Short mmCIF file of C-alpha atoms in Angstrom, two decimals:
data_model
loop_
_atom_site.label_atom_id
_atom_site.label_comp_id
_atom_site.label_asym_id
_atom_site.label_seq_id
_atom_site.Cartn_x
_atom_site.Cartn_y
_atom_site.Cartn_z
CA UNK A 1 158.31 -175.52 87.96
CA UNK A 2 158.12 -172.46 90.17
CA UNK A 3 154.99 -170.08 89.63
CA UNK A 4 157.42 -167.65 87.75
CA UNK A 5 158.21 -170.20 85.02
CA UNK A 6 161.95 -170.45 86.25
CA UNK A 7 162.59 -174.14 86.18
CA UNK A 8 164.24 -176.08 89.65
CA UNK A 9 166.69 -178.83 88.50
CA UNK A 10 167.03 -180.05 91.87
CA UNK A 11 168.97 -179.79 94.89
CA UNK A 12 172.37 -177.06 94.84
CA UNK A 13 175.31 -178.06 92.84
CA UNK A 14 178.92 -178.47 94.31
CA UNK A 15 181.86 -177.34 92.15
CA UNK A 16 183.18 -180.95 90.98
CA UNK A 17 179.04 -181.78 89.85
CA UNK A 18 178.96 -178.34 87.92
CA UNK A 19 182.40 -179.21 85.65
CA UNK A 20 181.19 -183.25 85.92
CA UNK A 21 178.11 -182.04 84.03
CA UNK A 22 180.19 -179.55 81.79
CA UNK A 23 182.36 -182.41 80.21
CA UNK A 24 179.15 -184.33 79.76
CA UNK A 25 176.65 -181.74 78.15
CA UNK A 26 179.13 -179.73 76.21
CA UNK A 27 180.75 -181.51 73.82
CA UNK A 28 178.76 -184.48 72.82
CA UNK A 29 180.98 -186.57 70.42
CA UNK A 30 179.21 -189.00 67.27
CA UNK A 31 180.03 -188.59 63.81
CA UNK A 32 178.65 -185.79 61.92
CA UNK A 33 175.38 -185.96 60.87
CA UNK A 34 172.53 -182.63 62.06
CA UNK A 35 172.99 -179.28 60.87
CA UNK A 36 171.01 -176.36 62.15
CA UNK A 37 170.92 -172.97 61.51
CA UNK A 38 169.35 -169.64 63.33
CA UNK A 39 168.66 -166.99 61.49
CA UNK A 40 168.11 -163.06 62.73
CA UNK A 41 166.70 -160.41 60.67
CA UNK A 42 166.08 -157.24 61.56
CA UNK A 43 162.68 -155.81 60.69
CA UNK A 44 162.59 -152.57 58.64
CA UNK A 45 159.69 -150.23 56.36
CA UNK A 46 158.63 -152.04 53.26
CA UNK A 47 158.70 -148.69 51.50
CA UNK A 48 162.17 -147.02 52.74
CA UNK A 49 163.89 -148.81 55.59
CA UNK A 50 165.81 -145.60 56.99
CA UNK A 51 162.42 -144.87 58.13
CA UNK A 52 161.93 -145.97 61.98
CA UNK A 53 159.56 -148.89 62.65
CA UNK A 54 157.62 -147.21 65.89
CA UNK A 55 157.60 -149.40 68.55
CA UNK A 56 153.74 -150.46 68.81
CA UNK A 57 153.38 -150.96 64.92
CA UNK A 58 156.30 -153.41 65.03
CA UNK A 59 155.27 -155.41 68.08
CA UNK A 60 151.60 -155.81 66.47
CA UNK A 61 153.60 -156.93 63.70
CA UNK A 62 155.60 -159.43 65.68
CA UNK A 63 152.71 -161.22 67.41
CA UNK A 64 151.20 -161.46 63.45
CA UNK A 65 153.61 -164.00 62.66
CA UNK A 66 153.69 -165.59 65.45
CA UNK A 67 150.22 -166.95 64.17
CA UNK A 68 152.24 -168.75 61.30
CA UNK A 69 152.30 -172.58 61.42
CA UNK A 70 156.44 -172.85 60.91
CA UNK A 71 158.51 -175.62 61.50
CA UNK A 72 161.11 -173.49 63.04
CA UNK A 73 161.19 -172.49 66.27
CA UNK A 74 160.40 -168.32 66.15
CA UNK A 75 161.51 -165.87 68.82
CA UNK A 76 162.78 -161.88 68.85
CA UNK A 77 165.45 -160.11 70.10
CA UNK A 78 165.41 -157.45 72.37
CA UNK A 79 165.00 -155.17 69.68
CA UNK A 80 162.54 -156.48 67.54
CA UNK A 81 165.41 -158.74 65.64
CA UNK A 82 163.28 -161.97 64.73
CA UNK A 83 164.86 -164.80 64.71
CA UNK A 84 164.04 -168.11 62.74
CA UNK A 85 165.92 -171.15 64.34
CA UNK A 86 166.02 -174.99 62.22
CA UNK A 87 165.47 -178.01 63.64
CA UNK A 88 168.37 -180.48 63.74
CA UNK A 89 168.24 -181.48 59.82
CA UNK A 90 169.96 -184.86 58.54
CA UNK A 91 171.53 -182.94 56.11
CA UNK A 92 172.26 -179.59 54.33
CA UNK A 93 169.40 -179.46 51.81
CA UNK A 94 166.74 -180.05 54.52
CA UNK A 95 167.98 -177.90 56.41
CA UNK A 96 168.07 -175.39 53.76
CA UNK A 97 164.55 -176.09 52.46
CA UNK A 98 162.97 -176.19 55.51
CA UNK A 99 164.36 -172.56 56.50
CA UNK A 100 163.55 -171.29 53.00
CA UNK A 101 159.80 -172.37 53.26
CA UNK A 102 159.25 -171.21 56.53
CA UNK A 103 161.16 -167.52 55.49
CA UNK A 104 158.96 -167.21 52.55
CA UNK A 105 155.27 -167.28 54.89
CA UNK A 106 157.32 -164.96 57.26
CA UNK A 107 158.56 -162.27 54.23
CA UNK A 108 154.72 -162.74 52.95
CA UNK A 109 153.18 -162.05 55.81
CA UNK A 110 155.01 -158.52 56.92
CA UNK A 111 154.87 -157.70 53.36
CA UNK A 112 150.98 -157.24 53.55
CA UNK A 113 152.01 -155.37 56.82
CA UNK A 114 154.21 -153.18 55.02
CA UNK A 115 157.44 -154.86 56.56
CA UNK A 116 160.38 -156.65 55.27
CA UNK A 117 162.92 -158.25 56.58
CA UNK A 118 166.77 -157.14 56.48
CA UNK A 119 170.07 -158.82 56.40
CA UNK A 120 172.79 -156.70 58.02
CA UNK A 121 174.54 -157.27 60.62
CA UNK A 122 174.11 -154.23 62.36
CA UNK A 123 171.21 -151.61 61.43
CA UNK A 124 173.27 -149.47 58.98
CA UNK A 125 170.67 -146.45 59.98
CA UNK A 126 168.53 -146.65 63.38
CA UNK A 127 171.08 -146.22 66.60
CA UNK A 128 169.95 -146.78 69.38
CA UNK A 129 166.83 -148.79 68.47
CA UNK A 130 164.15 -149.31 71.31
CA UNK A 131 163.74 -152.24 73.43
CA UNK A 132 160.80 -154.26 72.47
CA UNK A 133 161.20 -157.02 75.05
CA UNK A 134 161.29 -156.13 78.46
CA UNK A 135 161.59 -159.00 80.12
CA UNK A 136 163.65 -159.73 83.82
CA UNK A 137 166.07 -161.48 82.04
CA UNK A 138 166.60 -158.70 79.43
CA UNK A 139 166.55 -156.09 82.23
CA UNK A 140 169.03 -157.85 83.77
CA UNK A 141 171.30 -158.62 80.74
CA UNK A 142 170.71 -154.53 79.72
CA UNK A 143 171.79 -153.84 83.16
CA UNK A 144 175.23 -156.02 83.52
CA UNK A 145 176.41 -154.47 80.00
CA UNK A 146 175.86 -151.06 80.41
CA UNK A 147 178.59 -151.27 82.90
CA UNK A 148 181.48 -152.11 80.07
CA UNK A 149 179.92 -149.66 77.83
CA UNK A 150 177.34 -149.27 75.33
CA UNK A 151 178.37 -152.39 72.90
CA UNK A 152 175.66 -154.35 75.19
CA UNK A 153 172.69 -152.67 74.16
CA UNK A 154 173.73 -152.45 70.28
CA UNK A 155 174.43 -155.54 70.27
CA UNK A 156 170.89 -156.73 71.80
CA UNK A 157 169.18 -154.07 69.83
CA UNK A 158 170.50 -153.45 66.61
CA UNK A 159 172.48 -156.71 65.29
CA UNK A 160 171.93 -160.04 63.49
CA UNK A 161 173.56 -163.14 62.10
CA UNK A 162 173.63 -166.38 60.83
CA UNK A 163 174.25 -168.83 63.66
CA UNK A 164 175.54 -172.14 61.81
CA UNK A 165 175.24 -175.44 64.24
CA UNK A 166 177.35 -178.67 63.41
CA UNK A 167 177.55 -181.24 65.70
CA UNK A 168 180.82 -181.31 68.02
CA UNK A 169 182.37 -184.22 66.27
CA UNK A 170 184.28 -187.29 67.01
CA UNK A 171 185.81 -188.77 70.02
CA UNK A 172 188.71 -190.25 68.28
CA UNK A 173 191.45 -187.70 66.60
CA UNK A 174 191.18 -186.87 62.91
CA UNK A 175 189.25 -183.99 60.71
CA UNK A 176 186.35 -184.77 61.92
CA UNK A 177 187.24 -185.12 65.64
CA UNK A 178 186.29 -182.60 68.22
CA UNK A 179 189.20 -181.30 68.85
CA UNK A 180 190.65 -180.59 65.39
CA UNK A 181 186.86 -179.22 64.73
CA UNK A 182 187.30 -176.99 67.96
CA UNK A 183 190.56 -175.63 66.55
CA UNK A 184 189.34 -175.37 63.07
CA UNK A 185 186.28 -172.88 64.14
CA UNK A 186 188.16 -170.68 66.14
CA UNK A 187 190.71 -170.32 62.47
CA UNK A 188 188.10 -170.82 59.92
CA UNK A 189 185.13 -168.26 62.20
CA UNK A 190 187.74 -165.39 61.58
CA UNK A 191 187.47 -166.44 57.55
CA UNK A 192 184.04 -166.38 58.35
CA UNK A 193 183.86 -163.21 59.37
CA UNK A 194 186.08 -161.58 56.76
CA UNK A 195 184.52 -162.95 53.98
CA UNK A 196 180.78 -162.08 54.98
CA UNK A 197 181.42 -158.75 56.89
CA UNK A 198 178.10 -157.17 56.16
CA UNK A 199 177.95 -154.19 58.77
CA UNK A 200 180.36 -151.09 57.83
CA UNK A 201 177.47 -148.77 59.30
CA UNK A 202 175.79 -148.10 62.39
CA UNK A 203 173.76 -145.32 62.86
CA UNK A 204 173.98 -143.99 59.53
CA UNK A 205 177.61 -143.61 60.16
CA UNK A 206 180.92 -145.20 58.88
CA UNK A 207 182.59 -146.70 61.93
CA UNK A 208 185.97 -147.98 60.15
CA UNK A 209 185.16 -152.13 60.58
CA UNK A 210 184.12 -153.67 57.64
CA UNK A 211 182.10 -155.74 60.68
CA UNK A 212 180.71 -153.81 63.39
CA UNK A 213 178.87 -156.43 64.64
CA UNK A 214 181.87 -158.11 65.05
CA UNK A 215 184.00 -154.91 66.89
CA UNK A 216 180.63 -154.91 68.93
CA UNK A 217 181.51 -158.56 70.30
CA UNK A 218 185.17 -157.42 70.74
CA UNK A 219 183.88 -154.57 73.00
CA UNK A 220 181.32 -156.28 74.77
CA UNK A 221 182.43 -157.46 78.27
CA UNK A 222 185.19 -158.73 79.54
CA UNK A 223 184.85 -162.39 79.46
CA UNK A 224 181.74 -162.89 78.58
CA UNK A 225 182.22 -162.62 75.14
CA UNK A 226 185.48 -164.31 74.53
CA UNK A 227 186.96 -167.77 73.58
CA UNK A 228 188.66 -169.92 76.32
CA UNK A 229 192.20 -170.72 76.02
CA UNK A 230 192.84 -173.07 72.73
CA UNK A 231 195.66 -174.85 74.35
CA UNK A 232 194.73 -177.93 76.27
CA UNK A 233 191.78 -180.02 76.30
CA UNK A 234 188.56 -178.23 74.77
CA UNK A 235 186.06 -179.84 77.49
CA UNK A 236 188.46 -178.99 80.46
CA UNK A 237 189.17 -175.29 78.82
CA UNK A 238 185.42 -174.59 78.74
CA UNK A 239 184.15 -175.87 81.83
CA UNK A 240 187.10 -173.38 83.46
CA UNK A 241 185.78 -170.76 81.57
CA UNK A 242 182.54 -171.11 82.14
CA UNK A 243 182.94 -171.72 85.69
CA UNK A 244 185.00 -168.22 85.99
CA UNK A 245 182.77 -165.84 84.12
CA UNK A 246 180.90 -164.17 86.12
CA UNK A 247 177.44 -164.53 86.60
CA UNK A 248 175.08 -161.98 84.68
CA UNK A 249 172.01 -162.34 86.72
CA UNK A 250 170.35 -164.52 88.98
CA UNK A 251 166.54 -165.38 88.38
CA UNK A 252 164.27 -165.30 91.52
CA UNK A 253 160.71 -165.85 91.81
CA UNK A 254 159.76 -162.65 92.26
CA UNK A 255 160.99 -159.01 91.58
CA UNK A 256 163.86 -157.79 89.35
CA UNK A 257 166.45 -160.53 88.91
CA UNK A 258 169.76 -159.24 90.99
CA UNK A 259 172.75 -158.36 88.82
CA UNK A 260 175.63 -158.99 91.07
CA UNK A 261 178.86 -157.87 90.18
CA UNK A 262 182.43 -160.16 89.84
CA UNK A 263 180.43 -163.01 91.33
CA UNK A 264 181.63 -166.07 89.04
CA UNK A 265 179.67 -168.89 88.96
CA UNK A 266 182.27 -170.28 90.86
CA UNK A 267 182.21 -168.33 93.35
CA UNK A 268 178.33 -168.90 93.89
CA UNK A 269 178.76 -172.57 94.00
CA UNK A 270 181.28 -172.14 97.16
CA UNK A 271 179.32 -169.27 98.41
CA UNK A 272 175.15 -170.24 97.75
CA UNK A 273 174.72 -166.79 97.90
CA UNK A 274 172.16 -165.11 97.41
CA UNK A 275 171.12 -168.70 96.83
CA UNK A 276 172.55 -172.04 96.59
CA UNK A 277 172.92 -172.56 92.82
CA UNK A 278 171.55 -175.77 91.05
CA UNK A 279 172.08 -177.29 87.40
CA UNK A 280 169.34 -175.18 85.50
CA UNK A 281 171.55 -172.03 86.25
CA UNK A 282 174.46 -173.53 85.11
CA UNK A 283 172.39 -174.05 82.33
CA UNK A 284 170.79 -170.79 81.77
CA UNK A 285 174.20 -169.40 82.97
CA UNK A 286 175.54 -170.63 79.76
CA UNK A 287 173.39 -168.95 78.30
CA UNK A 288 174.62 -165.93 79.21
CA UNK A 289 178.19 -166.30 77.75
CA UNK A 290 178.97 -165.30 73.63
CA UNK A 291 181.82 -166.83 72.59
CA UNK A 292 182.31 -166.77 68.75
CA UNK A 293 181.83 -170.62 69.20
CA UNK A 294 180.18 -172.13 71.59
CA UNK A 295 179.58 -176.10 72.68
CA UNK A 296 176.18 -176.85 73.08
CA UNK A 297 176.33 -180.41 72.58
CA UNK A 298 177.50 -179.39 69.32
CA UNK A 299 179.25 -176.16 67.88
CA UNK A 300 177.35 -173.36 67.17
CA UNK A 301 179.22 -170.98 65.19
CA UNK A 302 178.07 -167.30 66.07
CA UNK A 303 180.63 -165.51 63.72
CA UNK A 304 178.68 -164.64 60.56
CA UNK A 305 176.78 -161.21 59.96
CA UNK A 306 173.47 -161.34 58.61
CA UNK A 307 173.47 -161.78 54.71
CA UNK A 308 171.70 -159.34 52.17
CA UNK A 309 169.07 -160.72 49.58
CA UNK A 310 166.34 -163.18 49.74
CA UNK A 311 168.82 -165.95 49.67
CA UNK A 312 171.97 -164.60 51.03
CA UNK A 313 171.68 -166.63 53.99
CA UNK A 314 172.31 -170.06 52.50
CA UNK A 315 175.67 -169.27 51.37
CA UNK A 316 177.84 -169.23 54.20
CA UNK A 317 175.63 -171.96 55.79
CA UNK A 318 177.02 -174.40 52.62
CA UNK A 319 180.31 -173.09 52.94
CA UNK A 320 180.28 -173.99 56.52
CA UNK A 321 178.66 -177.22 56.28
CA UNK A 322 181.05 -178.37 53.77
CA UNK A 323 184.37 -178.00 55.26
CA UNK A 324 183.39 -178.93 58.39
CA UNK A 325 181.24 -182.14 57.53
CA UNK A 326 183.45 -183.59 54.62
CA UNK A 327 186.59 -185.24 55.85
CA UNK A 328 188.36 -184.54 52.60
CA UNK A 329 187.42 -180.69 52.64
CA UNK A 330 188.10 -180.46 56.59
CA UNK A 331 191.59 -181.94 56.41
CA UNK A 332 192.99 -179.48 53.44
CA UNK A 333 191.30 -176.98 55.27
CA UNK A 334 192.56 -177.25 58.33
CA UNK A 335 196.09 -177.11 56.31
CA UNK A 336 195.54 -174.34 54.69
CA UNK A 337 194.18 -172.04 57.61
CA UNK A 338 196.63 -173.35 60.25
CA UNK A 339 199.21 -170.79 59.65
CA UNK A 340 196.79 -168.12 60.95
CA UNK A 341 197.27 -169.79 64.60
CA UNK A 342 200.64 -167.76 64.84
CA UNK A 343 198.59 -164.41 63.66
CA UNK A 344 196.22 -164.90 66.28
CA UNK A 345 198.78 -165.20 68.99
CA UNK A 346 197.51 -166.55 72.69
CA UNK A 347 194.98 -163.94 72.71
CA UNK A 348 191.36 -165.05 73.00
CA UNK A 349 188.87 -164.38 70.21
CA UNK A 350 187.26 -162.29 68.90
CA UNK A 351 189.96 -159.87 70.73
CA UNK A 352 193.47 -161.12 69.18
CA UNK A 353 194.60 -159.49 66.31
CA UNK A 354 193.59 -162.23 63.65
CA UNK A 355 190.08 -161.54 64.85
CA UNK A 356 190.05 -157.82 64.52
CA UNK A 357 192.00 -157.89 61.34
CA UNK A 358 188.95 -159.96 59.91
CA UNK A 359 186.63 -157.43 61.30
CA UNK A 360 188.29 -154.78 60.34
CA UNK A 361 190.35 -155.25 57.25
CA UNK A 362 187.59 -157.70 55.52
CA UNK A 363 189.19 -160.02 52.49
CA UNK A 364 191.10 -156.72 51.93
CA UNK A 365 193.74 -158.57 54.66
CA UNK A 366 196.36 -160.30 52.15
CA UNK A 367 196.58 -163.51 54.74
CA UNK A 368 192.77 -163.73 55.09
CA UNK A 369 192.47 -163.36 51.85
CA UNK A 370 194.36 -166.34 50.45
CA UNK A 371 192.77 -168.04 53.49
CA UNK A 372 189.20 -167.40 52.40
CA UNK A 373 190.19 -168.76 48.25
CA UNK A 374 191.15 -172.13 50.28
CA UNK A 375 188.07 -172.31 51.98
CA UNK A 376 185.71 -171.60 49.35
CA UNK A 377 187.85 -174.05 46.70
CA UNK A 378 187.52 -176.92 49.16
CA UNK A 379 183.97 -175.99 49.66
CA UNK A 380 183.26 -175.96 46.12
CA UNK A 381 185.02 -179.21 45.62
CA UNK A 382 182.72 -181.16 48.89
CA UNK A 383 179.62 -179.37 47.94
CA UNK A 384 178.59 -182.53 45.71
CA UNK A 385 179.73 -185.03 48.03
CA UNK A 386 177.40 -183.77 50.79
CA UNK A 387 174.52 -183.43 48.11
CA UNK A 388 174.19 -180.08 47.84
CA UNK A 389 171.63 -178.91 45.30
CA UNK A 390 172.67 -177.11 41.80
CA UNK A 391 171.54 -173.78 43.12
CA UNK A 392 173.50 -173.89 45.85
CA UNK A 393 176.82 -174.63 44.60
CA UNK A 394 175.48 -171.88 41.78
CA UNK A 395 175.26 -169.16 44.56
CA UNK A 396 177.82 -170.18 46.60
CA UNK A 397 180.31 -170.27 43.35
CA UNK A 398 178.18 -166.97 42.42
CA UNK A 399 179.91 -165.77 45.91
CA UNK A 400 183.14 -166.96 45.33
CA UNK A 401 183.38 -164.82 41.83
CA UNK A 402 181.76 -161.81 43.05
CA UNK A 403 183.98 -161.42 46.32
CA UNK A 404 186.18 -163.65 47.40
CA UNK A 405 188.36 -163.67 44.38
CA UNK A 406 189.15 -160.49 43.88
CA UNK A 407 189.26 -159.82 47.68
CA UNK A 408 186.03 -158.07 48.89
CA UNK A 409 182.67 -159.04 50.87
CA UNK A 410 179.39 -157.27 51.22
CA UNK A 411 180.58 -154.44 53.51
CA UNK A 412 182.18 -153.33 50.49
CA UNK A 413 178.91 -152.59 48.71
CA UNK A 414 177.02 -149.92 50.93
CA UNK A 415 178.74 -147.17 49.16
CA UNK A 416 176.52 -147.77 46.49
CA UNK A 417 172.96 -149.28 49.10
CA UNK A 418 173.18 -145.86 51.21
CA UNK A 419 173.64 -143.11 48.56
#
């Protein structure tokens, strides 16, 4: 460990070790068995949340619950998001309780602050929202987006989710190998993202996507934010891609980290310049990319705005969980959203045109629509199977009724939250 707290993993990486240790860390293949979930909220007045939460009332707030005894892990976003991340659960209903518990002493505790906690995906009233964090690394992050525009620093400031993790899958083909699982995220996240759009306004304005948190990702940088090629092998595609994005920062000791420009991580491993690169940059340089999905070990699937409601949350987790985990859900699935492939075209997410009809258009998108009654039917049907509690199928059927039969999703509401 250096004296800044930036890890050394050892002596400087050559370009065959850095996609060696891609193949190995990136897709780690078993069957299906954790499920994990990271939740952001953004934090808003008890009282009326179109009123600002200044900067030094919300950061006392912040290091409040950070007091709390939680099983989740507990960080914050640049701008104040916080952000409750599960352990690796053995199943959906521990995962589920476990988050609910640990959101319940969270929500308690800013209550008797005056605070409360928020589920959109964007902050439908406060643009631009101050930087809490200032940090090197989000200096250096603020830094390398402001060049494409200012998506970056809305997206670090002002957005949320719900970040769903399944592990990668298995070796051997089938609907729950990781390669039909790799395909089916990259068809099913733009479902995803139709059917729980949550984010039609930023700044108090209508910006014409059902999910601006999701245009935000569209607009966000060139690469950094987008899927690799789905053609071809999944852990030779990523290591590529991850290899040829360029690097966002590099940390140093001392000082502001340097934000080079068009340097690829490729390039630094040929170049060592401004210094030989080992494997906890790869690492941290993964770190730095946004994909909608993206391999950890297993999937995480980035895709879904934050949820309104106490219990909002759970619902697209279950949804997930079930026709991704169930072989009998996975396999109709995949049937049923396959045709939206040819939509997509080559184009990478969350920039081809299935992926900005979703954000866009909502369930209001006829193809998306019919897409979305699939997944939720198949969902509904593995629910049991995977021992999902009474509430949950409740809500999650409660979900299906509201929107996704009659073609709408939560976006649709803020005519009636905002006047």
């Amino acid at each position: 460990m250096s004296s800044s707290g930036i890890p050394r993993g050892g002596p400087p990486l050559t370009v065959r070790e850095a996609e060696d240790l891609l193949r190995c860390i990136c897709f780690k293949t078993g069957p299906p068995r954790t499920v994990g979930v990271e939740l952001e909220w953004l934090v808003h007045e008890l009282r009326d949340p179109r009123v600002p939460v200044r900067t030094p009332r919300l950061a006392a707030a912040l290091d409040t619950v950070r007091s709390l005894p939680l099983v989740s892990s507990l960080t914050f976003e640049p701008g104040g998001q916080l952000e409750l991340s599960s352990r690796p659960a053995g199943s959906l209903m521990e995962c589920l309780d476990s988050l609910a518990t640990d959101l319940r002493a969270v929500r308690s505790t800013l209550g008797r602050l005056g605070l409360t906690l928020s589920g959109y995906g964007v902050d439908p009233w406060h643009a631009p929202r101050g930087r809490v964090l200032h940090e090197p690394r989000y200096d250096a992050m603020e830094a390398a987006l402001d060049r494409t525009g200012p998506a970056g620093r809305a997206m670090m400031r002002e957005s949320a989710s719900v970040q769903i993790c399944l592990d990668a899958g298995l070796e051997e083909p089938g609907p729950l190998g990781y390669h039909r699982r790799w395909q089916l995220s990259h068809l099913v996240g733009a479902v995803l993202v139709a059917a729980f759009a949550n984010s039609p306004l930023h700044g108090g304005r209508r910006t014409g996507w059902r999910s601006t948190r999701q245009s935000l990702w569209a607009d966000l940088d060139p690469l950094r934010a987008l899927a690799p090629p789905q053609d071809g092998e999944p852990r030779a595609r990523w290591a590529a891609h991850v290899l040829d994005t360029p690097v966002m920062c590099v940390r140093m000791e001392e000082g502001p980290w340097p934000v080079p420009e068009g340097l690829t991580f490729r390039d630094w491993l040929r170049t060592g310049l401004p210094r030989p690169a080992d494997a906890d940059d790869l690492r941290y340089h993964m770190t730095t990319l946004f994909p909608p999905v993206r391999p950890r070990g297993h999937l995480e699937l980035r895709m879904v705005d934050a949820q309104p409601g106490l219990d909002g949350w759970m619902v697209p987790v279950a949804v997930t969980t079930a026709v991704f985990d169930d072989s009998e859900a996975a396999e109709t699935v995949y049937r049923a959203v396959k045709p939206l492939a040819e939509r997509a075209g080559p184009g990478p997410a969350p920039r081809n045109p299935l992926w900005l009809a979703a954000a866009r258009d909502g369930l209001a998108d006829p193809e998306l629509h019919a897409a979305a009654r699939a997944v939720f039917s198949s969902a509904l049907e593995a629910l049991p199977r995977i021992g999902a509690s009474d509430e949950v199928r409740r809500a999650v059927a409660a979900y299906h009724e509201r929107y996704v039969l009659p073609g709408s999703c939560p976006a649709d509401d803020f005519e009636a939250v905002t006047s």
